[in-house]
Amino acid sequence: MKTEAEILRSVPLFAELNPEALALLASRLRRRKLPGGTPVVYKGDPSGALYLIASGRVKVHQATTSGDEVILDVKGPGDFFGEMSLLDGQPRSADVSTLETSELLLLGGDDLRETIHQQPAVAWTLLRLLSQRLREQNEQAEMLMTRDVAGRVADRLLRLAKSQGTLQPDGKSLQLEVRLTQSDIAALVGATRERVSRALSAFRTSGAIAWNKETGCWLIKKPEVLAKRAER
Ligand code: CMP
């Protein structure tokens, strides 16, 4: 089993820390192992800890007024969540639940604040990562306004492959490392499950994607086909 310090070294947020600062931070972490489907953070709750993902995956989601689920993001090893309410003092902004068995490291708000004060490099990295997130949000907002469901599905699968996928030995196809149901994909692109199912079927028939029965994950066999479809 990896030590806290080893895990911290693979978390981009703390990549700039020197070994002493890293060891100090590691000594303040708490570990939690949770099965898939476990709520970790509830929207509206008071802020608490910052969560670092050592292994596994989580979804950031919220319910619409009509009760449908919207998935804002999927996060995996090396990512973090729970920083927003710590930074602005407001309640939790969204729900976060595990998608699979996940090991999380919790850092208390005071410890995060102390680290940021003592290590300005962490603040810069945090700002960079939050800017990156805002940039992605802008792109997704544009997608939502200008693309049809198939275009949005193509775009979302490619984005997920970039953040939660691995390039296969053929040097081209991409294996998504996260199990996503058709309802999950619908919640990611803001469409009904039926329309998403139709788009996925068309991509499967054309050979652009395949369902990996063993892992339960999607395989993108022809990323260029999805990229072209996401353009219009
Ligand atoms: P916090 O508001 O403390 O608790 C919920 C967390 O979900 C939030 O911090 C962020 O870490 C994360 N989060 C909220 N909205 C988004 C989003 N649009 N994209 C990615 N992560 C988000």
XYZ file of C-alpha atoms and ligand atoms in Angstrom:
254
model
C 0.000 0.000 0.000
C 1.291 3.446 -0.966
C 2.095 5.861 1.867
C 0.307 9.222 2.133
C 3.506 11.011 1.058
C 3.816 8.794 -2.043
C 0.208 9.505 -2.982
C 0.652 13.245 -2.389
C 3.586 13.294 -4.799
C 1.253 12.149 -7.588
C -1.331 14.851 -6.852
C -0.625 17.799 -9.216
C -1.935 20.299 -6.631
C 0.989 19.505 -4.340
C 3.601 18.637 -6.962
C 5.610 21.802 -6.188
C 6.034 21.043 -2.476
C 9.512 20.282 -1.154
C 9.976 16.910 0.623
C 9.732 18.441 4.128
C 6.467 20.278 3.385
C 5.118 17.165 1.704
C 5.948 15.002 4.735
C 4.294 17.511 7.079
C 1.163 17.612 4.951
C 1.114 13.825 4.651
C 1.125 13.507 8.455
C -2.102 15.547 8.602
C -4.118 13.479 6.136
C -6.860 11.040 7.030
C -7.615 8.042 4.792
C -11.065 6.717 3.854
C -11.887 3.766 1.658
C -15.437 3.813 0.304
C -17.396 1.395 -1.886
C -18.850 2.548 -5.206
C -22.110 4.496 -5.048
C -21.309 6.191 -1.716
C -22.212 9.863 -1.285
C -19.157 11.765 -0.019
C -20.246 15.383 -0.124
C -23.796 16.771 -0.152
C -24.715 20.020 -1.851
C -25.649 22.629 0.758
C -23.651 21.092 3.611
C -21.150 23.287 5.434
C -17.611 23.000 4.112
C -15.318 20.465 5.755
C -12.314 18.775 4.284
C -10.526 18.876 0.942
C -10.553 15.420 -0.663
C -7.694 13.972 -2.697
C -8.389 10.888 -4.785
C -5.739 8.229 -4.185
C -7.599 5.587 -6.211
C -11.014 5.099 -7.763
C -13.334 7.633 -9.333
C -16.086 10.012 -8.274
C -18.778 12.004 -10.001
C -19.671 15.609 -9.192
C -23.414 15.916 -9.666
C -26.576 17.731 -8.722
C -30.299 17.290 -9.131
C -32.308 19.658 -11.307
C -35.596 21.112 -10.008
C -37.401 18.401 -12.010
C -35.400 15.718 -10.217
C -33.093 14.749 -13.107
C -29.422 14.294 -12.442
C -26.772 16.486 -14.049
C -23.188 15.213 -13.869
C -20.788 18.156 -13.852
C -17.553 16.198 -13.857
C -15.886 12.838 -13.305
C -12.668 12.843 -11.288
C -10.012 10.180 -10.839
C -6.648 9.449 -9.189
C -4.602 12.594 -8.546
C -7.654 14.881 -8.722
C -9.152 16.712 -5.764
C -12.550 18.085 -4.782
C -14.167 20.011 -1.954
C -11.979 23.097 -2.397
C -14.718 25.543 -3.443
C -16.526 25.815 -0.124
C -13.191 25.991 1.695
C -12.099 28.901 -0.476
C -15.286 30.992 -0.486
C -16.792 29.981 2.880
C -20.106 29.073 1.230
C -21.871 25.682 1.573
C -20.877 22.735 -0.639
C -21.705 23.635 -4.261
C -22.563 20.143 -5.546
C -22.948 16.494 -4.545
C -19.975 14.177 -4.940
C -20.353 10.350 -4.924
C -18.004 7.481 -5.646
C -18.489 5.656 -8.956
C -16.366 2.698 -7.818
C -14.405 1.639 -4.741
C -12.315 4.690 -3.974
C -9.599 5.618 -1.547
C -9.728 9.247 -0.488
C -7.347 11.357 1.557
C -8.920 14.128 3.613
C -7.139 17.362 4.438
C -8.765 19.681 6.977
C -9.617 23.242 5.917
C -7.172 24.793 8.421
C -4.367 22.566 7.146
C -5.103 23.584 3.539
C -5.149 27.284 4.479
C -1.869 26.938 6.387
C -0.260 25.133 3.437
C -1.403 27.842 1.022
C -0.030 30.594 3.278
C 3.314 28.899 3.714
C 3.676 27.548 0.174
C 2.551 30.116 -2.416
C 3.345 27.604 -5.195
C 0.300 25.598 -4.048
C -1.899 28.706 -4.461
C -0.588 29.209 -8.003
C -1.258 25.589 -8.917
C -4.739 25.841 -7.439
C -5.437 28.993 -9.482
C -4.155 27.292 -12.626
C -6.342 24.224 -12.064
C -9.416 26.348 -11.304
C -8.788 28.417 -14.478
C -8.497 25.198 -16.443
C -11.852 24.062 -15.030
C -13.497 27.375 -15.969
C -12.092 27.090 -19.486
C -13.573 23.585 -19.804
C -16.903 24.856 -18.465
C -16.920 27.584 -21.149
C -16.275 25.010 -23.843
C -19.003 22.758 -22.506
C -21.490 25.628 -22.316
C -20.775 26.344 -25.980
C -21.245 22.657 -26.829
C -24.573 22.615 -25.048
C -25.821 25.621 -26.986
C -24.502 24.759 -30.426
C -24.314 20.956 -30.841
C -26.946 18.248 -31.184
C -27.017 15.263 -28.816
C -24.727 13.080 -30.982
C -22.190 15.923 -31.199
C -22.279 16.403 -27.439
C -21.896 12.672 -26.780
C -18.910 12.534 -29.161
C -17.307 15.527 -27.459
C -17.917 14.212 -23.940
C -16.517 10.759 -24.675
C -13.357 12.334 -26.083
C -12.956 14.646 -23.088
C -13.444 11.734 -20.692
C -10.909 9.698 -22.642
C -8.434 12.552 -22.171
C -8.930 12.834 -18.402
C -9.967 9.257 -17.493
C -8.683 7.109 -20.349
C -5.605 5.293 -21.560
C -4.108 5.096 -25.034
C -4.137 1.498 -26.256
C -1.105 -0.363 -27.682
C -2.331 0.310 -31.259
C -1.401 3.956 -30.571
C -4.841 5.173 -31.582
C -7.795 3.790 -29.655
C -8.628 5.060 -26.186
C -9.986 2.980 -23.328
C -12.178 4.860 -20.877
C -11.202 3.743 -17.374
C -14.533 4.638 -15.851
C -17.762 2.625 -16.028
C -20.531 4.830 -17.330
C -24.105 3.767 -17.971
C -26.140 5.348 -20.741
C -27.984 7.302 -18.030
C -24.632 8.629 -16.753
C -23.727 9.814 -20.256
C -27.178 11.396 -20.597
C -26.585 13.221 -17.297
C -23.194 14.397 -18.589
C -24.510 15.859 -21.854
C -27.895 17.147 -20.662
C -30.071 14.925 -22.861
C -32.573 12.118 -22.398
C -31.309 8.544 -22.074
C -33.235 7.536 -25.221
C -31.510 10.107 -27.414
C -28.109 9.281 -25.963
C -28.793 5.590 -26.539
C -29.556 6.308 -30.210
C -26.331 8.314 -30.627
C -24.257 5.565 -28.952
C -25.859 2.893 -31.150
C -25.003 4.855 -34.297
C -21.364 5.261 -33.157
C -21.196 1.527 -32.361
C -22.658 0.536 -35.731
C -20.089 2.702 -37.537
C -17.289 1.060 -35.504
C -16.244 4.341 -33.867
C -16.814 2.988 -30.335
C -17.238 -0.423 -28.709
C -18.429 -1.661 -25.354
C -15.805 -3.598 -23.444
C -17.831 -6.373 -21.796
C -15.010 -7.414 -19.449
C -14.456 -3.983 -17.905
C -17.889 -2.495 -18.518
C -16.154 0.530 -20.053
C -16.339 2.201 -23.455
C -13.532 1.843 -25.976
C -13.075 4.633 -28.502
C -11.768 2.879 -31.584
C -11.894 5.807 -33.989
C -11.284 9.060 -32.071
C -11.096 10.962 -35.372
C -14.714 10.029 -36.184
C -15.890 11.356 -32.803
C -13.733 14.487 -33.169
C -15.288 15.212 -36.569
C -18.806 14.629 -35.224
C -18.123 16.910 -32.233
C -17.233 19.772 -34.602
C -20.731 20.263 -35.958
P -17.285 22.100 -2.741
O -18.253 23.136 -3.177
O -16.590 22.276 -1.463
O -18.022 20.665 -2.726
C -18.458 20.131 -3.984
C -17.260 20.057 -4.904
O -17.527 19.626 -6.236
C -16.671 21.467 -5.132
O -16.172 21.940 -3.917
C -15.699 21.183 -6.247
O -14.552 20.528 -5.774
C -16.520 20.191 -7.072
N -17.200 20.890 -8.190
C -18.283 21.698 -8.118
N -18.635 22.125 -9.353
C -17.766 21.562 -10.219
C -17.619 21.607 -11.642
N -18.443 22.312 -12.416
N -16.616 20.898 -12.192
C -15.786 20.167 -11.414
N -15.881 20.074 -10.085
C -16.846 20.780 -9.486
